[in-house]
PDB file of C-alpha atoms and ligand atoms in Angstrom:
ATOM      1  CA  UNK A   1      -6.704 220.202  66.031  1.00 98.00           C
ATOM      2  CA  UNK A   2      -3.749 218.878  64.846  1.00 98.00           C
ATOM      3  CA  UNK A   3      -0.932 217.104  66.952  1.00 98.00           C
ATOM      4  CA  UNK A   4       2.193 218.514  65.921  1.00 98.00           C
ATOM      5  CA  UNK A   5       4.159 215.813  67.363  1.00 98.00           C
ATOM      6  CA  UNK A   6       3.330 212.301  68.699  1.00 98.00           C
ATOM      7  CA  UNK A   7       5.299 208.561  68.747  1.00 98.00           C
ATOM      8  CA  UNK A   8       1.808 206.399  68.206  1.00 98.00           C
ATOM      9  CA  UNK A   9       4.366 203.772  66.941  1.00 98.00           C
ATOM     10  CA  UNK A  10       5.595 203.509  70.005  1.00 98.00           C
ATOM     11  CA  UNK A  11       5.271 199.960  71.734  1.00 98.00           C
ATOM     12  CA  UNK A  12       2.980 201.848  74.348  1.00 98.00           C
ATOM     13  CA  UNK A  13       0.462 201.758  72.072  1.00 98.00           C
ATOM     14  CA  UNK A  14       1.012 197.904  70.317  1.00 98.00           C
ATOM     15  CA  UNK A  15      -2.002 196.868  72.012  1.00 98.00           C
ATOM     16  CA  UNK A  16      -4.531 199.661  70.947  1.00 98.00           C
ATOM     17  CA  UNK A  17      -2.997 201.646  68.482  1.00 98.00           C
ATOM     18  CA  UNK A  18      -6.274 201.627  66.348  1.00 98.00           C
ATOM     19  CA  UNK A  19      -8.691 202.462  68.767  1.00 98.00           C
ATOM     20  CA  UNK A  20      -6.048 205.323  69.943  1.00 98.00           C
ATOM     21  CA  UNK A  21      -6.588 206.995  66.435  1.00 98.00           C
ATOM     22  CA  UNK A  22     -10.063 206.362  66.404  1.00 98.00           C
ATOM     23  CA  UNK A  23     -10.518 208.110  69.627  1.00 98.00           C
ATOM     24  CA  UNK A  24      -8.355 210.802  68.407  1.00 98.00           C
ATOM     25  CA  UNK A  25     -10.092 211.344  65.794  1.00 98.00           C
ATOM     26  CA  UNK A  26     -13.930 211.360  67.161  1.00 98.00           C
ATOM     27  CA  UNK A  27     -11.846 213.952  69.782  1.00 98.00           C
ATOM     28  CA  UNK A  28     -11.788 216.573  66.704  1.00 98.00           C
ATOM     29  CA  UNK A  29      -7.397 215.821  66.253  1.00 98.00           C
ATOM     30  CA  UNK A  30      -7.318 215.452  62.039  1.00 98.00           C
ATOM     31  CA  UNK A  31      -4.040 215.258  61.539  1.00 98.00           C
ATOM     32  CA  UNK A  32      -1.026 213.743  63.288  1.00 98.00           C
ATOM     33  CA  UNK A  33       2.865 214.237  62.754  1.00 98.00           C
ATOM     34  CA  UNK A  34       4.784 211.214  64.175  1.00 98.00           C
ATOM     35  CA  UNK A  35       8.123 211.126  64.644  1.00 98.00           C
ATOM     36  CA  UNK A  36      10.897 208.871  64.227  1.00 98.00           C
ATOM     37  CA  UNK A  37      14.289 209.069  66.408  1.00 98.00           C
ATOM     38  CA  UNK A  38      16.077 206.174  65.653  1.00 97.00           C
ATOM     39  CA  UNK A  39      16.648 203.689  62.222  1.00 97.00           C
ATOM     40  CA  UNK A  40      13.745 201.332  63.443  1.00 97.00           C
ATOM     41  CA  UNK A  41      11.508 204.108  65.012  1.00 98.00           C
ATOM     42  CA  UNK A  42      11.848 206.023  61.552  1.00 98.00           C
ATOM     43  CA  UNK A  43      10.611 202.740  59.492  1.00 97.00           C
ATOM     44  CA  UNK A  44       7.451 202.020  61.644  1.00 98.00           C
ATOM     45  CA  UNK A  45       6.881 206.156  61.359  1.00 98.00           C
ATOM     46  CA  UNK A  46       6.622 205.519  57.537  1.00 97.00           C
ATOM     47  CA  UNK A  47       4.579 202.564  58.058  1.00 97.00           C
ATOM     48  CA  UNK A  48       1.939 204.289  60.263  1.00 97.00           C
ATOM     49  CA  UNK A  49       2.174 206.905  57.863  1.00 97.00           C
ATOM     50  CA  UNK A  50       1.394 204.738  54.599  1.00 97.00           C
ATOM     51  CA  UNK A  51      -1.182 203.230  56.680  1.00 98.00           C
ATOM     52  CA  UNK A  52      -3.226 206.451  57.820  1.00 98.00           C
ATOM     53  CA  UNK A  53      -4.149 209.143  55.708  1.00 96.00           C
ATOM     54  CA  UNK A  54      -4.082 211.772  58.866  1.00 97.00           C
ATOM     55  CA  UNK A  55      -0.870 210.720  59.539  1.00 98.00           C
ATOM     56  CA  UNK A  56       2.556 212.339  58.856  1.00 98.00           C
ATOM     57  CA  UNK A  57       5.942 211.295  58.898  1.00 98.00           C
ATOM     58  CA  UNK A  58       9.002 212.965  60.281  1.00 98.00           C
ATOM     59  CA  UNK A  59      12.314 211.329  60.714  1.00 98.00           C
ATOM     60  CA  UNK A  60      14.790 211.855  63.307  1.00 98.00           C
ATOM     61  CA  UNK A  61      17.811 211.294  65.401  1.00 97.00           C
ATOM     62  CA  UNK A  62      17.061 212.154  69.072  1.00 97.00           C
ATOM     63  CA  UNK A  63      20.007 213.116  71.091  1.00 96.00           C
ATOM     64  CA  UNK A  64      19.447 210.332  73.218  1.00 95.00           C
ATOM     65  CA  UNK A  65      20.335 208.100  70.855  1.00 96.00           C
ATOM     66  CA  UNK A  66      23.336 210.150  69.390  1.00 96.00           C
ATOM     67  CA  UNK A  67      24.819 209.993  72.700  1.00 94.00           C
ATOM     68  CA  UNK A  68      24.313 206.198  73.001  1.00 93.00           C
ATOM     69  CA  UNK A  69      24.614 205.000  69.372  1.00 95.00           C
ATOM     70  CA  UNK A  70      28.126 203.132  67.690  1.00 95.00           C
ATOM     71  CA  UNK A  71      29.352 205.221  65.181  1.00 95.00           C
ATOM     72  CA  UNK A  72      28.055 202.852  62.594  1.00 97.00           C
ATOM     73  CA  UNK A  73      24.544 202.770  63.699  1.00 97.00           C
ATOM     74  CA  UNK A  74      24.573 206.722  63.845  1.00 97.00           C
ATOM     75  CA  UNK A  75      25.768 206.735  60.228  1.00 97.00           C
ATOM     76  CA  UNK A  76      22.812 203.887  59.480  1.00 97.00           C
ATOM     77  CA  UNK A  77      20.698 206.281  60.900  1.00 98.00           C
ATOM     78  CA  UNK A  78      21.479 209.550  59.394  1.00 98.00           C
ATOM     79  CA  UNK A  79      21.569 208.081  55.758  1.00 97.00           C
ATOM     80  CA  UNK A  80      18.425 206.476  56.113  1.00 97.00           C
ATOM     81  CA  UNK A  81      17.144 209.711  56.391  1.00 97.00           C
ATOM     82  CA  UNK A  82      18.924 211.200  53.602  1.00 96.00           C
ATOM     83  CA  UNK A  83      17.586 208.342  51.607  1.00 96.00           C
ATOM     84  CA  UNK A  84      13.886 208.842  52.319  1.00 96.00           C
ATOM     85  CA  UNK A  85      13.255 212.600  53.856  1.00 96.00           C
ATOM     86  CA  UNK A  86      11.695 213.357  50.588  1.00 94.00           C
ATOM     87  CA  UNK A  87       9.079 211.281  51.712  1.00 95.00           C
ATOM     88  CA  UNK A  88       8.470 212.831  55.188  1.00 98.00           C
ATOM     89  CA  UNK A  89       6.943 216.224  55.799  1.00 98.00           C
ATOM     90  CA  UNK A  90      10.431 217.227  57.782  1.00 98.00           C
ATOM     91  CA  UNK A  91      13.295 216.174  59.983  1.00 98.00           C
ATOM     92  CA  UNK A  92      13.510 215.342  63.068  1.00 96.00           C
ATOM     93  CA  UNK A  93      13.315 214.662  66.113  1.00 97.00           C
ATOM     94  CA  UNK A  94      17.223 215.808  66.628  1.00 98.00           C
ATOM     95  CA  UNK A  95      18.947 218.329  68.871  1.00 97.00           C
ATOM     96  CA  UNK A  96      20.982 218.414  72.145  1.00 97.00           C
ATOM     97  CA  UNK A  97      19.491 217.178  75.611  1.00 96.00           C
ATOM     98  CA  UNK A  98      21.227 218.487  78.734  1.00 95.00           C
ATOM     99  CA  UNK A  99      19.054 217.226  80.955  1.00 95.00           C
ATOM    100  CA  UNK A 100      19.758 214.005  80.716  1.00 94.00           C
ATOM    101  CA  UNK A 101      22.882 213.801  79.446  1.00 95.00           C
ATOM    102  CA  UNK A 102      25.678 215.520  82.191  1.00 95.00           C
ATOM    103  CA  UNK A 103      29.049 214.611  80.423  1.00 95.00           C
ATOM    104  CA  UNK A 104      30.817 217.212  78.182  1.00 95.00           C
ATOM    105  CA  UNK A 105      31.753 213.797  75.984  1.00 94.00           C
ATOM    106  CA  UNK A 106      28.292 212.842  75.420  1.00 95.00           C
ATOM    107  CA  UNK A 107      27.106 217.086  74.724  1.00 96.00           C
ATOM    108  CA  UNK A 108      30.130 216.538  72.600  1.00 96.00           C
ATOM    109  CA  UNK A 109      28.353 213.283  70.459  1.00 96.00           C
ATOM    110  CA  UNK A 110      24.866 214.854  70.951  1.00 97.00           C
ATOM    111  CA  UNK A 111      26.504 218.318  68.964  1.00 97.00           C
ATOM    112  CA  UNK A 112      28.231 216.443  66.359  1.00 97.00           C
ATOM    113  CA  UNK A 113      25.256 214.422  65.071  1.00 97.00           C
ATOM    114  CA  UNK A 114      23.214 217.012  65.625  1.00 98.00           C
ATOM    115  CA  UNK A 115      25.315 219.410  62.890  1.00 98.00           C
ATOM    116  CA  UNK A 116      25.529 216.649  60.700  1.00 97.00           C
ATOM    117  CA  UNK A 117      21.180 216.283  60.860  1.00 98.00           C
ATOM    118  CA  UNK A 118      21.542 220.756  60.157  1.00 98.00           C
ATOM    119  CA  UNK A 119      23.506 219.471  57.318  1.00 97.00           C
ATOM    120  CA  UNK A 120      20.826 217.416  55.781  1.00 97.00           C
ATOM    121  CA  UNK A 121      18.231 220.154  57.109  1.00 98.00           C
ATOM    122  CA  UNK A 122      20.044 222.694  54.793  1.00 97.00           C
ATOM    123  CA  UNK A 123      19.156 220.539  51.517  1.00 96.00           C
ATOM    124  CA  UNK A 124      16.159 220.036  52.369  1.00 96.00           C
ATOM    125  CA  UNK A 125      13.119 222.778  51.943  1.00 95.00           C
ATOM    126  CA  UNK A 126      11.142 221.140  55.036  1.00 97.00           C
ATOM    127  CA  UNK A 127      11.173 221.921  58.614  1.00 98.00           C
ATOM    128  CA  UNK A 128      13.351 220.541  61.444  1.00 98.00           C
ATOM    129  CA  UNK A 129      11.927 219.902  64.366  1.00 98.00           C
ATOM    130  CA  UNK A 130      14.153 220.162  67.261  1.00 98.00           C
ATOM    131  CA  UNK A 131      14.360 218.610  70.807  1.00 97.00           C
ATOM    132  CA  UNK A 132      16.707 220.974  72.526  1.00 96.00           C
ATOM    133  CA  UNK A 133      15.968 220.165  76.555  1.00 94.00           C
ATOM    134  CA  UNK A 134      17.736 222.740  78.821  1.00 95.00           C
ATOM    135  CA  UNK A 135      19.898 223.866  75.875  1.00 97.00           C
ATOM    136  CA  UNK A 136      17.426 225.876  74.021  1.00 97.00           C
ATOM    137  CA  UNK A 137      19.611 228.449  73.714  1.00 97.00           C
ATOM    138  CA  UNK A 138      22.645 226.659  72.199  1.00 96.00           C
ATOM    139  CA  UNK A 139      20.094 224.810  69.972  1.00 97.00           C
ATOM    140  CA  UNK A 140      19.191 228.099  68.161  1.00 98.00           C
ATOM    141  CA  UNK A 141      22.671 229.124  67.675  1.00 97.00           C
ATOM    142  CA  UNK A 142      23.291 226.601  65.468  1.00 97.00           C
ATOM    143  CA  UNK A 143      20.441 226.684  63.239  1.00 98.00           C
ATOM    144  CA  UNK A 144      20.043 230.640  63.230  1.00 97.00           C
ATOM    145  CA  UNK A 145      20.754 229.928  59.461  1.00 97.00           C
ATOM    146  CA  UNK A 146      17.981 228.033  58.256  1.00 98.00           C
ATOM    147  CA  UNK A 147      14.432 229.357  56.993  1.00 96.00           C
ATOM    148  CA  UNK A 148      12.058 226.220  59.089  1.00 97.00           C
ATOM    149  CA  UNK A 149      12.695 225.310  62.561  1.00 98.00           C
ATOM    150  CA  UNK A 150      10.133 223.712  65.097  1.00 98.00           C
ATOM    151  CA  UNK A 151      10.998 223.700  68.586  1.00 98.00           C
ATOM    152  CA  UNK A 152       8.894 220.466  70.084  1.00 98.00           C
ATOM    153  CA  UNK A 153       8.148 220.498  73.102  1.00 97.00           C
ATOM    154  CA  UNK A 154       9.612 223.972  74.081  1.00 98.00           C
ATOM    155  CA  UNK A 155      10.589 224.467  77.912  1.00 97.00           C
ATOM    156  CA  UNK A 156      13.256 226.938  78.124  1.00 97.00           C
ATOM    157  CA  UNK A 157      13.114 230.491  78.803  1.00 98.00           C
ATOM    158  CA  UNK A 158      10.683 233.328  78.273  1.00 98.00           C
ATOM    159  CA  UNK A 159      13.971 235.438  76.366  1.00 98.00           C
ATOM    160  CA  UNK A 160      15.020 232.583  73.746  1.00 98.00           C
ATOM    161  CA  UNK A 161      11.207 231.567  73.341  1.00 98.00           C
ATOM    162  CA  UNK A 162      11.311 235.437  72.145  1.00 98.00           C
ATOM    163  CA  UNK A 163      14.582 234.830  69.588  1.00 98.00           C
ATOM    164  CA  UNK A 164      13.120 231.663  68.140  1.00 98.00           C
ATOM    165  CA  UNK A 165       9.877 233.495  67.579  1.00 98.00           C
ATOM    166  CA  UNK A 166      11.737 237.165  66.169  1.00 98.00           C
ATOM    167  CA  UNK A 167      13.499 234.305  63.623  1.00 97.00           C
ATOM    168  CA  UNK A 168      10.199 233.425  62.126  1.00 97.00           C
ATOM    169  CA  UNK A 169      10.304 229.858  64.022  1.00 98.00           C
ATOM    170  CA  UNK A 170       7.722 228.239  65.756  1.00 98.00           C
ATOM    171  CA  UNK A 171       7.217 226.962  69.233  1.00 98.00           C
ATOM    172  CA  UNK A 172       5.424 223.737  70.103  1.00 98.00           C
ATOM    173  CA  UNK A 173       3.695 223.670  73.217  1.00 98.00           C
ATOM    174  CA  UNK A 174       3.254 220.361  74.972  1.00 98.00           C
ATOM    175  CA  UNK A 175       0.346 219.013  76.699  1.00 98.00           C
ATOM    176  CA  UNK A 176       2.904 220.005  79.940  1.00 97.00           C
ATOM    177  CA  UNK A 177       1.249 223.026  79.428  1.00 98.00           C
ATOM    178  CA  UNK A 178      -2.211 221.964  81.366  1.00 98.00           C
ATOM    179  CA  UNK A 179       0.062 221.850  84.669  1.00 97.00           C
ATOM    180  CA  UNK A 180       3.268 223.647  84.563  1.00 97.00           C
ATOM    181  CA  UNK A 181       3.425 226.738  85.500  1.00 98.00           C
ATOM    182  CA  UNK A 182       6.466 228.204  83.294  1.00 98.00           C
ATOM    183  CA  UNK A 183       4.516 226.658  80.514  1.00 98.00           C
ATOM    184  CA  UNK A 184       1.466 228.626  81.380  1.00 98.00           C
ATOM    185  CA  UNK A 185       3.637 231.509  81.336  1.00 98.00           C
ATOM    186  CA  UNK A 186       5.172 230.950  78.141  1.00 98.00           C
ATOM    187  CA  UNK A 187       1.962 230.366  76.663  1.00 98.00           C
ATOM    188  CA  UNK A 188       0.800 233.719  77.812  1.00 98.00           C
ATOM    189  CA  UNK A 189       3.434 235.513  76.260  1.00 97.00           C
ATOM    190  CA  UNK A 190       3.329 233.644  72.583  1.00 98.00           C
ATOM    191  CA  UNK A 191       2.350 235.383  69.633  1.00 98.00           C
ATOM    192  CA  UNK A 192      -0.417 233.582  67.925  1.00 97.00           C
ATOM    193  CA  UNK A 193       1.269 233.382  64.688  1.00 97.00           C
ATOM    194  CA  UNK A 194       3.757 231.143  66.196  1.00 98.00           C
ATOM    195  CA  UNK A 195       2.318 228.974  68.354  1.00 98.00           C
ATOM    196  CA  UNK A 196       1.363 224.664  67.741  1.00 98.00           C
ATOM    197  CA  UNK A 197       0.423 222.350  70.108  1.00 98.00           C
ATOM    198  CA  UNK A 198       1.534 218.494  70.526  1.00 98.00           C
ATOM    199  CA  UNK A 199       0.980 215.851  73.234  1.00 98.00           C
ATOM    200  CA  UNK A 200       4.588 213.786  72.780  1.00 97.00           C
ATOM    201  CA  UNK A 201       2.562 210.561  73.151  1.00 98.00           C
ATOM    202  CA  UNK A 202       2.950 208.392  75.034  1.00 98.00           C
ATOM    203  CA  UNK A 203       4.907 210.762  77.352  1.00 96.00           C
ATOM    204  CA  UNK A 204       3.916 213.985  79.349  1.00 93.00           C
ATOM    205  CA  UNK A 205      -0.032 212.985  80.016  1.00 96.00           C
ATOM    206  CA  UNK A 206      -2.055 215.889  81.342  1.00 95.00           C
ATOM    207  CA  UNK A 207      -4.429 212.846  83.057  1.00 95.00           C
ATOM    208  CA  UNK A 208      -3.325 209.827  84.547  1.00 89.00           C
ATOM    209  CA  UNK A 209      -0.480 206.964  82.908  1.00 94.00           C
ATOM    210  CA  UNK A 210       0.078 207.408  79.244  1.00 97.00           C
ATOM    211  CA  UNK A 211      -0.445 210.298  77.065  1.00 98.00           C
ATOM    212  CA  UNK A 212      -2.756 210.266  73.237  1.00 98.00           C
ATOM    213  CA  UNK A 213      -3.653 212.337  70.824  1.00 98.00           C
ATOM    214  CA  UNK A 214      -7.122 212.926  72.372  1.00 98.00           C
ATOM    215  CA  UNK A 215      -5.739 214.582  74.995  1.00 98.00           C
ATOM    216  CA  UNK A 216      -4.763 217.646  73.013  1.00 98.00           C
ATOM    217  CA  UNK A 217      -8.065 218.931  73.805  1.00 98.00           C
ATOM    218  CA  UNK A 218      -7.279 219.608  77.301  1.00 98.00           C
ATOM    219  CA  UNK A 219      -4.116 221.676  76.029  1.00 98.00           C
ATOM    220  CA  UNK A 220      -6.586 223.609  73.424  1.00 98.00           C
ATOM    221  CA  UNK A 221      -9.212 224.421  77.007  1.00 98.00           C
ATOM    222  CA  UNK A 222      -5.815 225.552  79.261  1.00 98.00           C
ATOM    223  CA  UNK A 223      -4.313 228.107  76.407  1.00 98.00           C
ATOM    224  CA  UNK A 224      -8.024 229.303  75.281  1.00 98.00           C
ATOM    225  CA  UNK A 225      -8.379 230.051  79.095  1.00 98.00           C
ATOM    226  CA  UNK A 226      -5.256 231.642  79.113  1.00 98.00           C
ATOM    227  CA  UNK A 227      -5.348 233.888  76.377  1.00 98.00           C
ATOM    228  CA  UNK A 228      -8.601 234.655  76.739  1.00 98.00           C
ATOM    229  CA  UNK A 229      -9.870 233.322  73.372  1.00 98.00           C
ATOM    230  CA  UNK A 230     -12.314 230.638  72.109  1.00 98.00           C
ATOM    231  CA  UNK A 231     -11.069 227.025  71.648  1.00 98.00           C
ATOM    232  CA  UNK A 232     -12.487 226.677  68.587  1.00 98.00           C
ATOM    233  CA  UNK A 233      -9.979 229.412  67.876  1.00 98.00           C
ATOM    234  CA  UNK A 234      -7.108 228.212  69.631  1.00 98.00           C
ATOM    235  CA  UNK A 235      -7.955 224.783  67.673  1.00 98.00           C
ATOM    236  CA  UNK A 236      -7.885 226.700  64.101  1.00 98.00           C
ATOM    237  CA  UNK A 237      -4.706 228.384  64.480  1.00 98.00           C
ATOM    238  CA  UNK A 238      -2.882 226.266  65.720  1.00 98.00           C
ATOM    239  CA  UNK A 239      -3.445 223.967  63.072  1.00 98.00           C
ATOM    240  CA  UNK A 240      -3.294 226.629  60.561  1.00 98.00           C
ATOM    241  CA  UNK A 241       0.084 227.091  61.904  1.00 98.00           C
ATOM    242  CA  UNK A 242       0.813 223.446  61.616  1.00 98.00           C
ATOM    243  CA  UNK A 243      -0.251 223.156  58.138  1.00 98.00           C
ATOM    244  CA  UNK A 244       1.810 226.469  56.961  1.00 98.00           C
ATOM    245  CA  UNK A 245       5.367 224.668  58.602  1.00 98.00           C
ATOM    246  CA  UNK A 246       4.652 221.422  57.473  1.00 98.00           C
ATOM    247  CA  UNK A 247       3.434 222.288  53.881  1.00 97.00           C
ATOM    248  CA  UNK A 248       0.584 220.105  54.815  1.00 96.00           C
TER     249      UNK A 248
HETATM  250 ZN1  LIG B 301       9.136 213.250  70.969  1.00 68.88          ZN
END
């Protein structure tokens, strides 16, 4: 298995982040993707990254901090990725959150860093993943353009889950999908080709308090069950589909 998209360098895990990976790893998870979404979360990406072979770097922007972020610190941000994506195996996370953001002027900051991350993704023959939470749909729009999009933790609906899959693009399924019920759903109608799994450690646990890497194997038992194949198999392509979006 591979998890398509985790934060291990997240403070959740300061005080076992080595016997997280181990466990991971003994789970049958071989590879990792972390992801940056700030200037300081992007460094410690790289650093987990240099430190573990399994692991992968991706560096990002989240809308979350686009919306909150002083116009300096954005720019900080957005050329320290410039500087070093050649480094990472794609961009990332970035995109627009309307969940949690409810003001037209903060959609309006999220949209504006987000086009100027589409501009770096445009130079840039690696994949960007994108964190587009009730705003699929507007997400796509703007990156209909480009050959390599991920959509992490995908939630919207059943009809743009269809467009982002008829544009070659891939869907990442989040450990959500052991209880949610739209999830399930969307699971049921992905095609195969298009489909990787992550857990978005330390969030969205399928057990109890915080989420790891290990965990994906739950994910791998709910969407064998649901499609009606092996896990072994759900575990292969997935992480065939992984490796063919990453270029890992
Ligand atoms: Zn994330």
């Amino acid at each position: 298995m591979i998890d398509s998209h985790c934060h291990l360098n997240f403070p959740q895990f300061n005080s076992d982040r080595h016997e997280t990976i181990k466990r991971a790893l003994s789970t049958g998870v071989v590879e990792f993707i972390n992801s940056g979404v700030d200037y300081k979360t992007n460094l410690s990406t790289f650093a987990l990254a240099d430190k573990y072979d399994h692991i992968h770097a991706t560096l990002g922007l989240s809308p979350g901090v686009a919306e909150r972020k002083s116009k300096e610190e954005i720019c900080r941000i957005l050329s320290g990725i410039e500087q070093n994506i050649e480094k990472a195996v794609g961009i990332g996370e970035a995109g627009l959150d309307h969940f949690h953001c409810k003001t037209d002027s903060g959609r309006a900051r999220q949209m504006d860093v987000f086009n100027k991350i589409i501009e770096i993704a445009e130079t840039i023959d690696k994949p960007l993943v994108i964190h587009g939470r009730d705003a699929e749909y507007q997400a796509l729009k703007l990156v209909r353009h480009l050959d390599n999009v991920v959509f992490h933790c995908y939630s919207g609906s059943l009809e743009t889950m269809n467009q982002i899959t008829d544009a070659g693009y891939y869907v990442s399924i989040a450990t959500l999908v052991c209880f949610s019920k739209h999830h399930q759903n969307l699971v049921k109608h992905l095609p195969l080709d298009r489909i990787i799994i992550e857990t978005d450690s330390p969030y969205l646990s399928p057990r109890k308090g915080r989420n790891e890497p290990a965990f994906l194997v739950d994910s791998v038992a709910t969407i064998a069950k649901l499609r009606g194949i092996e896990e072994m198999e759900v575990a292969k392509i997935t992480a065939q589909n992984t490796r063919r979006v990453f270029g890992l």
